[in-house]
Amino acid sequence: MERVRIEINGEVTEEEDVEVFVRDDKEERMREQLEREIELELKAEEIVETNDFTWRAVIIGVLVGGLTCFSNMYFGLQSGWISLGSLQSALIGFAVLKVVAASSLLQRPNLVSRALGMGPFGPKENVLLTSTAVATATMPLAGGFVGILPAIGLLTDEERGSVDKDQAWWALVLWSLALAFFGVFFAVPLRRQTILREKLKFPSGTATAHMIKVLHGQASDTLDSHKEFELLETDETVRGETMTASSRAPAVKLRRSAGAREDGASEDNLSPQQELEAEILDKHEGSVMEKAEWDRKWLVLYLTFAFSGGYVLIGYFIPVLLDMPVLSWVGFAVATEWVVGWAILGPIAQSAGWTSGPVNDWQTGARGWLLWISLCILLAESLMSLLVLVGSVAVRRFFNPAQRSEKEAEDIDPALPHQHVPQSWWISGLVVSSAICVAVLTPLYHLPIWQPLIAIVLALFVSVLAVRALGETDINPVSGVGKISQIVFALVAPKNIVSNLIAGAVAEAGALQADLKTGHLLKASPRAQFFGQLIGSFASIFFSVAAYLLYTHTYQVPGPKFPVPTAGVWVNMARMVNGEVEAHNVFPFCLVAGVLAGLLPVLSQAFPKWANYLPSGIGFAIGFYLTPNWTLPRVAGGLVNWLWLRRWPVARHNYMIIVASGFVLGEGTMSVVTALFMAAGIPPLF
């Protein structure tokens, strides 16, 4: 037995049998501590389970979504691309709300905590936060701010008729109100079909759920590490040993092994005291390692945010930095679509006299000529992708009933009855939101009442295709579904370009559905998500209008800073389906490009093993309608990501989303600051 030195009233005694008393007392205290911690953990879980809806999650979700909304408006006006921001929202929301939830004001019952929500921040609350943020962030696309509204400004006076070229702020608010809500209501009945019956994958929603689980798996651990260390430190002090926190766990494990060998017993045959120590130490080690890992991730997020935002801020005062052709060789080596469009076809059209204006002119230049080819590629691949999707579903449904019955056996719904959205809610909401859409768009754009009604019916139909495509391929074909409505409206309202564009906008609004899978996987309340999406959609009306007015009043739109390429795509599509193609000798190129692009989805479906090696028709189309200065940085980012994956796959898996989020949020946030600088008349330094 060991001798233990104990000091009592200044006198040191050594007794062999004291060790038993000390160990028994310590073991009892440790067991009581574990029982208390387990009880706290169960109580915390109970709080998270019962608080499906909290105002603190909604408020933080609106703020995070508002920031992403400004960022989406910035990138959307530049390139036509936006991000739903579900991963970023879950990550940023976790960081913010974790601090808020830990504040003493929300830890004890009071008026504020009862109003906002109290207790620990759990995964279901994060789902609510993320759903609210995504609904707030996506209005730049769902409301047509990065495509349809600028497209109206590109129309000729004859095409536009009595519609104003520049919309007033109140008109933009009404426009957003007309498009904001019916997509949220229509998502409710799709949940049972796509999630519970067909069990579609929804890769992005699954990835978001996984990130939330990882975040809260580390953070929801309620064991108090400081108290655990106190218990262990007491034991070490009694033994007369001194150890640092970083070395204590390995040393205790070594002591356990040595002690077991001295007693002639195996490590598996430990005393209750040793098992208790091992349990606490293992739990603490995992907690410390996870905390250190997330500390590194937050640091990476801050650094990338600062680098990206700082570059934009410095570039405002020294504009030449933003115009430097960085990594052009990367673009020439990888961006084949840019090479084909801008290095081959564009110069051919210019030199052959098929274009008469400057290269960057949308109407008469090489840019406008290439836009028709890009449009045919987008149209062919989008429509063929939807056709292949519908065909595969039909084949599975009618020709393979065994697989269909196995696949569509309805899954158990984890949501409790009181967490469901009542049928009367979504039906009445769909009727009311559709009525608002008709009531607003009819006088605002001088349309017959039947045209918005047909557009809404089309939007509901194509939304089913869009959500199914999103669930199976993780690609939301908003471009394709908008083009379907434009084709139909060319037959319903021929030669009416404005109504054609409005129909496309309504279709896009109905096609944006998100977070159907995330809430299901984490057993969150569908009703809480529904409320969060409604609140986020309402808030997005004002965020989107503010962001759009800020950028369009500060910069020339379209212009060098914000070319708004998708506006040209919408206008040309409306003109093409109405028989107005003005580009010379472009039809043979459009025909070949459209046929090749249409074959790609068919080949991908027929030869799934080779799908990753087939080129992207959408990528080629983007390379045609975006000028090289916008595509090159994205190509460079893709190449860096590929090299990162090949060389350091584990680091890439852990940090890729963090790095990308920091870069996107940094540039998007600082773009707001620089726009305010320009609006205030603060000049560049050089």
PDB file of C-alpha atoms in Angstrom, residues 344-605:
ATOM      1  CA  ILE A 344     -12.773  31.653 -79.772  1.00  0.00           C
ATOM      2  CA  LEU A 345     -16.435  32.350 -80.541  1.00  0.00           C
ATOM      3  CA  GLY A 346     -16.496  35.985 -79.428  1.00  0.00           C
ATOM      4  CA  PRO A 347     -13.524  37.056 -81.578  1.00  0.00           C
ATOM      5  CA  ILE A 348     -14.958  35.105 -84.540  1.00  0.00           C
ATOM      6  CA  ALA A 349     -18.266  36.962 -84.282  1.00  0.00           C
ATOM      7  CA  GLN A 350     -16.510  40.291 -83.885  1.00  0.00           C
ATOM      8  CA  SER A 351     -14.097  39.814 -86.787  1.00  0.00           C
ATOM      9  CA  ALA A 352     -16.805  38.417 -89.095  1.00  0.00           C
ATOM     10  CA  GLY A 353     -18.919  41.513 -88.625  1.00  0.00           C
ATOM     11  CA  TRP A 354     -21.797  39.702 -86.913  1.00  0.00           C
ATOM     12  CA  THR A 355     -21.641  42.276 -84.110  1.00  0.00           C
ATOM     13  CA  SER A 356     -21.463  46.014 -84.531  1.00  0.00           C
ATOM     14  CA  GLY A 357     -21.036  47.432 -81.041  1.00  0.00           C
ATOM     15  CA  PRO A 358     -18.346  47.337 -78.343  1.00  0.00           C
ATOM     16  CA  VAL A 359     -17.360  43.929 -77.013  1.00  0.00           C
ATOM     17  CA  ASN A 360     -19.134  44.385 -73.652  1.00  0.00           C
ATOM     18  CA  ASP A 361     -22.388  45.727 -75.124  1.00  0.00           C
ATOM     19  CA  TRP A 362     -25.445  43.608 -74.226  1.00  0.00           C
ATOM     20  CA  GLN A 363     -27.306  44.411 -77.419  1.00  0.00           C
ATOM     21  CA  THR A 364     -24.857  44.735 -80.300  1.00  0.00           C
ATOM     22  CA  GLY A 365     -21.487  43.528 -78.957  1.00  0.00           C
ATOM     23  CA  ALA A 366     -19.827  40.137 -78.636  1.00  0.00           C
ATOM     24  CA  ARG A 367     -21.225  39.872 -75.129  1.00  0.00           C
ATOM     25  CA  GLY A 368     -24.788  40.055 -76.391  1.00  0.00           C
ATOM     26  CA  TRP A 369     -24.027  37.584 -79.199  1.00  0.00           C
ATOM     27  CA  LEU A 370     -22.555  35.045 -76.766  1.00  0.00           C
ATOM     28  CA  LEU A 371     -25.527  35.537 -74.464  1.00  0.00           C
ATOM     29  CA  TRP A 372     -27.837  33.852 -76.974  1.00  0.00           C
ATOM     30  CA  ILE A 373     -25.635  30.743 -77.022  1.00  0.00           C
ATOM     31  CA  SER A 374     -25.486  30.784 -73.240  1.00  0.00           C
ATOM     32  CA  LEU A 375     -29.270  31.025 -73.086  1.00  0.00           C
ATOM     33  CA  CYS A 376     -29.714  27.998 -75.358  1.00  0.00           C
ATOM     34  CA  ILE A 377     -27.316  25.962 -73.213  1.00  0.00           C
ATOM     35  CA  LEU A 378     -29.156  26.932 -70.024  1.00  0.00           C
ATOM     36  CA  LEU A 379     -32.533  26.208 -71.552  1.00  0.00           C
ATOM     37  CA  ALA A 380     -31.556  22.849 -73.064  1.00  0.00           C
ATOM     38  CA  GLU A 381     -29.809  21.454 -69.999  1.00  0.00           C
ATOM     39  CA  SER A 382     -32.399  22.742 -67.530  1.00  0.00           C
ATOM     40  CA  LEU A 383     -35.359  21.357 -69.439  1.00  0.00           C
ATOM     41  CA  MET A 384     -33.668  18.040 -70.195  1.00  0.00           C
ATOM     42  CA  SER A 385     -32.635  17.678 -66.554  1.00  0.00           C
ATOM     43  CA  LEU A 386     -36.237  18.162 -65.450  1.00  0.00           C
ATOM     44  CA  LEU A 387     -37.434  15.780 -68.172  1.00  0.00           C
ATOM     45  CA  VAL A 388     -34.949  13.106 -67.110  1.00  0.00           C
ATOM     46  CA  LEU A 389     -36.006  13.574 -63.498  1.00  0.00           C
ATOM     47  CA  VAL A 390     -39.703  13.212 -64.321  1.00  0.00           C
ATOM     48  CA  GLY A 391     -38.958  10.216 -66.535  1.00  0.00           C
ATOM     49  CA  SER A 392     -36.950   8.416 -63.863  1.00  0.00           C
ATOM     50  CA  VAL A 393     -39.727   8.959 -61.309  1.00  0.00           C
ATOM     51  CA  ALA A 394     -42.327   7.679 -63.787  1.00  0.00           C
ATOM     52  CA  VAL A 395     -40.270   4.579 -64.563  1.00  0.00           C
ATOM     53  CA  ARG A 396     -39.820   3.824 -60.886  1.00  0.00           C
ATOM     54  CA  ARG A 397     -43.499   4.376 -60.184  1.00  0.00           C
ATOM     55  CA  PHE A 398     -45.060   2.419 -63.044  1.00  0.00           C
ATOM     56  CA  PHE A 399     -42.484  -0.171 -64.093  1.00  0.00           C
ATOM     57  CA  ASN A 400     -40.874  -1.131 -60.785  1.00  0.00           C
ATOM     58  CA  PRO A 401     -43.686  -1.314 -58.219  1.00  0.00           C
ATOM     59  CA  ALA A 402     -41.660  -3.409 -55.765  1.00  0.00           C
ATOM     60  CA  GLN A 403     -38.919  -0.788 -55.542  1.00  0.00           C
ATOM     61  CA  ARG A 404     -41.542   1.939 -55.397  1.00  0.00           C
ATOM     62  CA  SER A 405     -43.427   0.367 -52.501  1.00  0.00           C
ATOM     63  CA  GLU A 406     -40.186  -0.235 -50.609  1.00  0.00           C
ATOM     64  CA  LYS A 407     -38.926   3.286 -51.218  1.00  0.00           C
ATOM     65  CA  GLU A 408     -42.228   5.041 -50.581  1.00  0.00           C
ATOM     66  CA  ALA A 409     -43.244   3.203 -47.439  1.00  0.00           C
ATOM     67  CA  GLU A 410     -43.913   6.246 -45.294  1.00  0.00           C
ATOM     68  CA  ASP A 411     -41.267   6.910 -42.699  1.00  0.00           C
ATOM     69  CA  ILE A 412     -42.204   7.511 -39.088  1.00  0.00           C
ATOM     70  CA  ASP A 413     -42.742  11.211 -38.532  1.00  0.00           C
ATOM     71  CA  PRO A 414     -40.675  12.303 -35.503  1.00  0.00           C
ATOM     72  CA  ALA A 415     -42.806  15.410 -35.081  1.00  0.00           C
ATOM     73  CA  LEU A 416     -45.492  15.233 -32.422  1.00  0.00           C
ATOM     74  CA  PRO A 417     -49.099  16.066 -33.371  1.00  0.00           C
ATOM     75  CA  HIS A 418     -48.943  19.518 -31.797  1.00  0.00           C
ATOM     76  CA  GLN A 419     -45.772  20.272 -33.815  1.00  0.00           C
ATOM     77  CA  HIS A 420     -47.448  19.796 -37.207  1.00  0.00           C
ATOM     78  CA  VAL A 421     -48.733  22.660 -39.333  1.00  0.00           C
ATOM     79  CA  PRO A 422     -52.521  22.231 -39.588  1.00  0.00           C
ATOM     80  CA  GLN A 423     -53.876  21.723 -43.081  1.00  0.00           C
ATOM     81  CA  SER A 424     -56.211  24.685 -42.697  1.00  0.00           C
ATOM     82  CA  TRP A 425     -53.219  26.941 -42.006  1.00  0.00           C
ATOM     83  CA  TRP A 426     -51.248  26.238 -45.157  1.00  0.00           C
ATOM     84  CA  ILE A 427     -54.308  26.100 -47.429  1.00  0.00           C
ATOM     85  CA  SER A 428     -55.698  29.408 -46.173  1.00  0.00           C
ATOM     86  CA  GLY A 429     -52.197  30.906 -46.206  1.00  0.00           C
ATOM     87  CA  LEU A 430     -51.666  29.800 -49.793  1.00  0.00           C
ATOM     88  CA  VAL A 431     -54.984  31.343 -50.826  1.00  0.00           C
ATOM     89  CA  VAL A 432     -54.306  34.627 -49.011  1.00  0.00           C
ATOM     90  CA  SER A 433     -50.707  34.948 -50.257  1.00  0.00           C
ATOM     91  CA  SER A 434     -51.832  34.186 -53.825  1.00  0.00           C
ATOM     92  CA  ALA A 435     -54.542  36.826 -53.520  1.00  0.00           C
ATOM     93  CA  ILE A 436     -51.957  39.348 -52.312  1.00  0.00           C
ATOM     94  CA  CYS A 437     -49.732  38.441 -55.267  1.00  0.00           C
ATOM     95  CA  VAL A 438     -52.555  39.048 -57.754  1.00  0.00           C
ATOM     96  CA  ALA A 439     -53.754  42.205 -55.999  1.00  0.00           C
ATOM     97  CA  VAL A 440     -50.271  43.751 -56.046  1.00  0.00           C
ATOM     98  CA  LEU A 441     -48.928  42.715 -59.452  1.00  0.00           C
ATOM     99  CA  THR A 442     -52.093  43.496 -61.432  1.00  0.00           C
ATOM    100  CA  PRO A 443     -52.121  47.289 -60.876  1.00  0.00           C
ATOM    101  CA  LEU A 444     -48.366  47.656 -60.339  1.00  0.00           C
ATOM    102  CA  TYR A 445     -47.456  46.297 -63.793  1.00  0.00           C
ATOM    103  CA  HIS A 446     -50.783  46.908 -65.565  1.00  0.00           C
ATOM    104  CA  LEU A 447     -51.532  43.217 -66.094  1.00  0.00           C
ATOM    105  CA  PRO A 448     -54.880  41.508 -66.642  1.00  0.00           C
ATOM    106  CA  ILE A 449     -55.944  39.679 -63.487  1.00  0.00           C
ATOM    107  CA  TRP A 450     -55.799  36.267 -65.161  1.00  0.00           C
ATOM    108  CA  GLN A 451     -52.078  36.518 -65.966  1.00  0.00           C
ATOM    109  CA  PRO A 452     -50.799  36.516 -62.345  1.00  0.00           C
ATOM    110  CA  LEU A 453     -53.278  33.708 -61.588  1.00  0.00           C
ATOM    111  CA  ILE A 454     -51.835  31.545 -64.358  1.00  0.00           C
ATOM    112  CA  ALA A 455     -48.314  32.428 -63.198  1.00  0.00           C
ATOM    113  CA  ILE A 456     -49.133  31.222 -59.664  1.00  0.00           C
ATOM    114  CA  VAL A 457     -50.564  27.926 -60.927  1.00  0.00           C
ATOM    115  CA  LEU A 458     -47.435  27.417 -63.039  1.00  0.00           C
ATOM    116  CA  ALA A 459     -45.253  28.295 -60.048  1.00  0.00           C
ATOM    117  CA  LEU A 460     -46.915  25.634 -57.903  1.00  0.00           C
ATOM    118  CA  PHE A 461     -46.447  23.041 -60.626  1.00  0.00           C
ATOM    119  CA  VAL A 462     -42.797  23.771 -61.301  1.00  0.00           C
ATOM    120  CA  SER A 463     -42.087  24.017 -57.561  1.00  0.00           C
ATOM    121  CA  VAL A 464     -42.791  20.308 -57.274  1.00  0.00           C
ATOM    122  CA  LEU A 465     -40.172  19.629 -59.961  1.00  0.00           C
ATOM    123  CA  ALA A 466     -37.698  22.032 -58.383  1.00  0.00           C
ATOM    124  CA  VAL A 467     -37.981  20.560 -54.882  1.00  0.00           C
ATOM    125  CA  ARG A 468     -37.665  17.033 -56.258  1.00  0.00           C
ATOM    126  CA  ALA A 469     -34.562  18.024 -58.225  1.00  0.00           C
ATOM    127  CA  LEU A 470     -33.119  19.675 -55.124  1.00  0.00           C
ATOM    128  CA  GLY A 471     -33.775  16.552 -53.076  1.00  0.00           C
ATOM    129  CA  GLU A 472     -32.153  14.164 -55.543  1.00  0.00           C
ATOM    130  CA  THR A 473     -29.325  16.224 -57.053  1.00  0.00           C
ATOM    131  CA  ASP A 474     -28.794  19.120 -54.583  1.00  0.00           C
ATOM    132  CA  ILE A 475     -29.319  21.531 -57.488  1.00  0.00           C
ATOM    133  CA  ASN A 476     -32.274  23.911 -57.355  1.00  0.00           C
ATOM    134  CA  PRO A 477     -33.134  24.520 -61.036  1.00  0.00           C
ATOM    135  CA  VAL A 478     -34.621  27.977 -60.539  1.00  0.00           C
ATOM    136  CA  SER A 479     -33.367  29.017 -63.970  1.00  0.00           C
ATOM    137  CA  GLY A 480     -35.079  26.078 -65.627  1.00  0.00           C
ATOM    138  CA  VAL A 481     -38.421  26.496 -63.871  1.00  0.00           C
ATOM    139  CA  GLY A 482     -38.443  30.190 -64.686  1.00  0.00           C
ATOM    140  CA  LYS A 483     -37.843  29.408 -68.356  1.00  0.00           C
ATOM    141  CA  ILE A 484     -40.791  26.976 -68.359  1.00  0.00           C
ATOM    142  CA  SER A 485     -43.098  29.783 -67.241  1.00  0.00           C
ATOM    143  CA  GLN A 486     -41.655  32.101 -69.867  1.00  0.00           C
ATOM    144  CA  ILE A 487     -42.312  29.531 -72.613  1.00  0.00           C
ATOM    145  CA  VAL A 488     -45.909  29.043 -71.467  1.00  0.00           C
ATOM    146  CA  PHE A 489     -46.505  32.780 -71.247  1.00  0.00           C
ATOM    147  CA  ALA A 490     -45.206  33.252 -74.773  1.00  0.00           C
ATOM    148  CA  LEU A 491     -48.289  31.247 -75.796  1.00  0.00           C
ATOM    149  CA  VAL A 492     -50.673  32.741 -73.229  1.00  0.00           C
ATOM    150  CA  ALA A 493     -49.638  36.391 -73.639  1.00  0.00           C
ATOM    151  CA  PRO A 494     -47.623  36.699 -76.879  1.00  0.00           C
ATOM    152  CA  LYS A 495     -45.524  39.810 -77.462  1.00  0.00           C
ATOM    153  CA  ASN A 496     -45.924  40.880 -73.823  1.00  0.00           C
ATOM    154  CA  ILE A 497     -42.364  40.977 -72.539  1.00  0.00           C
ATOM    155  CA  VAL A 498     -43.228  42.429 -69.116  1.00  0.00           C
ATOM    156  CA  SER A 499     -45.772  39.729 -68.260  1.00  0.00           C
ATOM    157  CA  ASN A 500     -43.276  37.128 -69.453  1.00  0.00           C
ATOM    158  CA  LEU A 501     -40.701  38.401 -66.977  1.00  0.00           C
ATOM    159  CA  ILE A 502     -43.248  38.622 -64.150  1.00  0.00           C
ATOM    160  CA  ALA A 503     -44.253  34.996 -64.751  1.00  0.00           C
ATOM    161  CA  GLY A 504     -40.618  33.950 -64.425  1.00  0.00           C
ATOM    162  CA  ALA A 505     -40.309  35.873 -61.168  1.00  0.00           C
ATOM    163  CA  VAL A 506     -43.392  34.198 -59.689  1.00  0.00           C
ATOM    164  CA  ALA A 507     -42.043  30.779 -60.698  1.00  0.00           C
ATOM    165  CA  GLU A 508     -38.716  31.483 -58.998  1.00  0.00           C
ATOM    166  CA  ALA A 509     -40.447  32.536 -55.794  1.00  0.00           C
ATOM    167  CA  GLY A 510     -42.307  29.244 -55.617  1.00  0.00           C
ATOM    168  CA  ALA A 511     -39.234  27.162 -56.383  1.00  0.00           C
ATOM    169  CA  LEU A 512     -37.108  28.203 -53.429  1.00  0.00           C
ATOM    170  CA  GLN A 513     -37.655  25.645 -50.678  1.00  0.00           C
ATOM    171  CA  ALA A 514     -35.034  24.976 -48.035  1.00  0.00           C
ATOM    172  CA  ASP A 515     -34.444  23.144 -44.770  1.00  0.00           C
ATOM    173  CA  LEU A 516     -37.007  20.410 -45.432  1.00  0.00           C
ATOM    174  CA  LYS A 517     -34.500  17.741 -44.507  1.00  0.00           C
ATOM    175  CA  THR A 518     -32.527  19.432 -41.725  1.00  0.00           C
ATOM    176  CA  GLY A 519     -35.467  19.741 -39.362  1.00  0.00           C
ATOM    177  CA  HIS A 520     -36.567  16.163 -40.029  1.00  0.00           C
ATOM    178  CA  LEU A 521     -33.150  14.686 -39.254  1.00  0.00           C
ATOM    179  CA  LEU A 522     -32.843  16.649 -36.014  1.00  0.00           C
ATOM    180  CA  LYS A 523     -36.477  16.018 -35.013  1.00  0.00           C
ATOM    181  CA  ALA A 524     -37.240  19.732 -34.917  1.00  0.00           C
ATOM    182  CA  SER A 525     -40.780  21.053 -34.880  1.00  0.00           C
ATOM    183  CA  PRO A 526     -42.166  21.708 -38.407  1.00  0.00           C
ATOM    184  CA  ARG A 527     -44.500  24.293 -36.903  1.00  0.00           C
ATOM    185  CA  ALA A 528     -41.589  26.191 -35.341  1.00  0.00           C
ATOM    186  CA  GLN A 529     -39.749  26.118 -38.689  1.00  0.00           C
ATOM    187  CA  PHE A 530     -42.915  27.335 -40.408  1.00  0.00           C
ATOM    188  CA  PHE A 531     -43.204  30.323 -38.065  1.00  0.00           C
ATOM    189  CA  GLY A 532     -39.495  31.076 -38.447  1.00  0.00           C
ATOM    190  CA  GLN A 533     -39.742  31.026 -42.247  1.00  0.00           C
ATOM    191  CA  LEU A 534     -42.750  33.349 -42.214  1.00  0.00           C
ATOM    192  CA  ILE A 535     -40.969  35.831 -39.938  1.00  0.00           C
ATOM    193  CA  GLY A 536     -37.762  35.588 -41.973  1.00  0.00           C
ATOM    194  CA  SER A 537     -39.658  36.093 -45.235  1.00  0.00           C
ATOM    195  CA  PHE A 538     -41.341  39.196 -43.842  1.00  0.00           C
ATOM    196  CA  ALA A 539     -38.019  40.613 -42.628  1.00  0.00           C
ATOM    197  CA  SER A 540     -36.396  39.840 -45.979  1.00  0.00           C
ATOM    198  CA  ILE A 541     -38.769  42.272 -47.691  1.00  0.00           C
ATOM    199  CA  PHE A 542     -37.115  45.217 -45.984  1.00  0.00           C
ATOM    200  CA  PHE A 543     -33.553  43.858 -46.013  1.00  0.00           C
ATOM    201  CA  SER A 544     -33.767  43.174 -49.754  1.00  0.00           C
ATOM    202  CA  VAL A 545     -35.265  46.532 -50.648  1.00  0.00           C
ATOM    203  CA  ALA A 546     -32.653  48.336 -48.536  1.00  0.00           C
ATOM    204  CA  ALA A 547     -29.790  46.361 -50.093  1.00  0.00           C
ATOM    205  CA  TYR A 548     -31.098  46.828 -53.645  1.00  0.00           C
ATOM    206  CA  LEU A 549     -31.578  50.570 -53.231  1.00  0.00           C
ATOM    207  CA  LEU A 550     -28.152  50.927 -51.595  1.00  0.00           C
ATOM    208  CA  TYR A 551     -26.280  49.274 -54.466  1.00  0.00           C
ATOM    209  CA  THR A 552     -28.383  50.634 -57.350  1.00  0.00           C
ATOM    210  CA  HIS A 553     -28.283  54.216 -56.068  1.00  0.00           C
ATOM    211  CA  THR A 554     -24.569  54.079 -55.279  1.00  0.00           C
ATOM    212  CA  TYR A 555     -23.308  52.283 -58.396  1.00  0.00           C
ATOM    213  CA  GLN A 556     -24.313  52.106 -62.030  1.00  0.00           C
ATOM    214  CA  VAL A 557     -26.476  48.979 -62.461  1.00  0.00           C
ATOM    215  CA  PRO A 558     -25.820  47.426 -64.923  1.00  0.00           C
ATOM    216  CA  GLY A 559     -22.269  48.710 -64.968  1.00  0.00           C
ATOM    217  CA  PRO A 560     -18.622  47.730 -64.485  1.00  0.00           C
ATOM    218  CA  LYS A 561     -19.061  46.960 -60.791  1.00  0.00           C
ATOM    219  CA  PHE A 562     -22.417  45.196 -61.093  1.00  0.00           C
ATOM    220  CA  PRO A 563     -23.003  43.854 -64.626  1.00  0.00           C
ATOM    221  CA  VAL A 564     -26.144  41.901 -63.573  1.00  0.00           C
ATOM    222  CA  PRO A 565     -25.606  39.157 -66.190  1.00  0.00           C
ATOM    223  CA  THR A 566     -28.791  37.236 -65.405  1.00  0.00           C
ATOM    224  CA  ALA A 567     -30.881  40.287 -66.339  1.00  0.00           C
ATOM    225  CA  GLY A 568     -29.684  39.918 -69.925  1.00  0.00           C
ATOM    226  CA  VAL A 569     -30.513  36.209 -69.832  1.00  0.00           C
ATOM    227  CA  TRP A 570     -34.091  36.923 -68.724  1.00  0.00           C
ATOM    228  CA  VAL A 571     -34.609  39.636 -71.334  1.00  0.00           C
ATOM    229  CA  ASN A 572     -33.201  37.576 -74.192  1.00  0.00           C
ATOM    230  CA  MET A 573     -35.284  34.569 -73.157  1.00  0.00           C
ATOM    231  CA  ALA A 574     -38.431  36.701 -73.189  1.00  0.00           C
ATOM    232  CA  ARG A 575     -37.521  38.049 -76.612  1.00  0.00           C
ATOM    233  CA  MET A 576     -36.583  34.644 -78.023  1.00  0.00           C
ATOM    234  CA  VAL A 577     -39.829  32.894 -77.048  1.00  0.00           C
ATOM    235  CA  ASN A 578     -41.671  35.826 -78.619  1.00  0.00           C
ATOM    236  CA  GLY A 579     -39.728  35.450 -81.868  1.00  0.00           C
ATOM    237  CA  GLU A 580     -37.362  38.386 -81.427  1.00  0.00           C
ATOM    238  CA  VAL A 581     -33.793  37.197 -82.039  1.00  0.00           C
ATOM    239  CA  GLU A 582     -31.604  40.069 -83.184  1.00  0.00           C
ATOM    240  CA  ALA A 583     -28.111  38.492 -83.265  1.00  0.00           C
ATOM    241  CA  HIS A 584     -26.730  37.678 -86.726  1.00  0.00           C
ATOM    242  CA  ASN A 585     -25.700  34.114 -87.651  1.00  0.00           C
ATOM    243  CA  VAL A 586     -26.052  32.883 -84.077  1.00  0.00           C
ATOM    244  CA  PHE A 587     -28.688  30.214 -84.754  1.00  0.00           C
ATOM    245  CA  PRO A 588     -26.310  27.404 -85.929  1.00  0.00           C
ATOM    246  CA  PHE A 589     -24.128  27.887 -82.867  1.00  0.00           C
ATOM    247  CA  CYS A 590     -27.191  27.908 -80.588  1.00  0.00           C
ATOM    248  CA  LEU A 591     -28.474  24.704 -82.184  1.00  0.00           C
ATOM    249  CA  VAL A 592     -25.213  22.800 -81.746  1.00  0.00           C
ATOM    250  CA  ALA A 593     -24.663  24.089 -78.200  1.00  0.00           C
ATOM    251  CA  GLY A 594     -28.254  23.284 -77.209  1.00  0.00           C
ATOM    252  CA  VAL A 595     -28.109  19.724 -78.556  1.00  0.00           C
ATOM    253  CA  LEU A 596     -24.813  18.994 -76.810  1.00  0.00           C
ATOM    254  CA  ALA A 597     -26.017  20.519 -73.538  1.00  0.00           C
ATOM    255  CA  GLY A 598     -29.277  18.574 -73.725  1.00  0.00           C
ATOM    256  CA  LEU A 599     -27.378  15.303 -74.094  1.00  0.00           C
ATOM    257  CA  LEU A 600     -25.437  15.811 -70.857  1.00  0.00           C
ATOM    258  CA  PRO A 601     -28.285  14.993 -68.410  1.00  0.00           C
ATOM    259  CA  VAL A 602     -29.235  11.959 -70.500  1.00  0.00           C
ATOM    260  CA  LEU A 603     -25.663  10.647 -70.483  1.00  0.00           C
ATOM    261  CA  SER A 604     -25.332  11.307 -66.747  1.00  0.00           C
ATOM    262  CA  GLN A 605     -28.478   9.283 -66.077  1.00  0.00           C
TER     263      GLN A 605
END
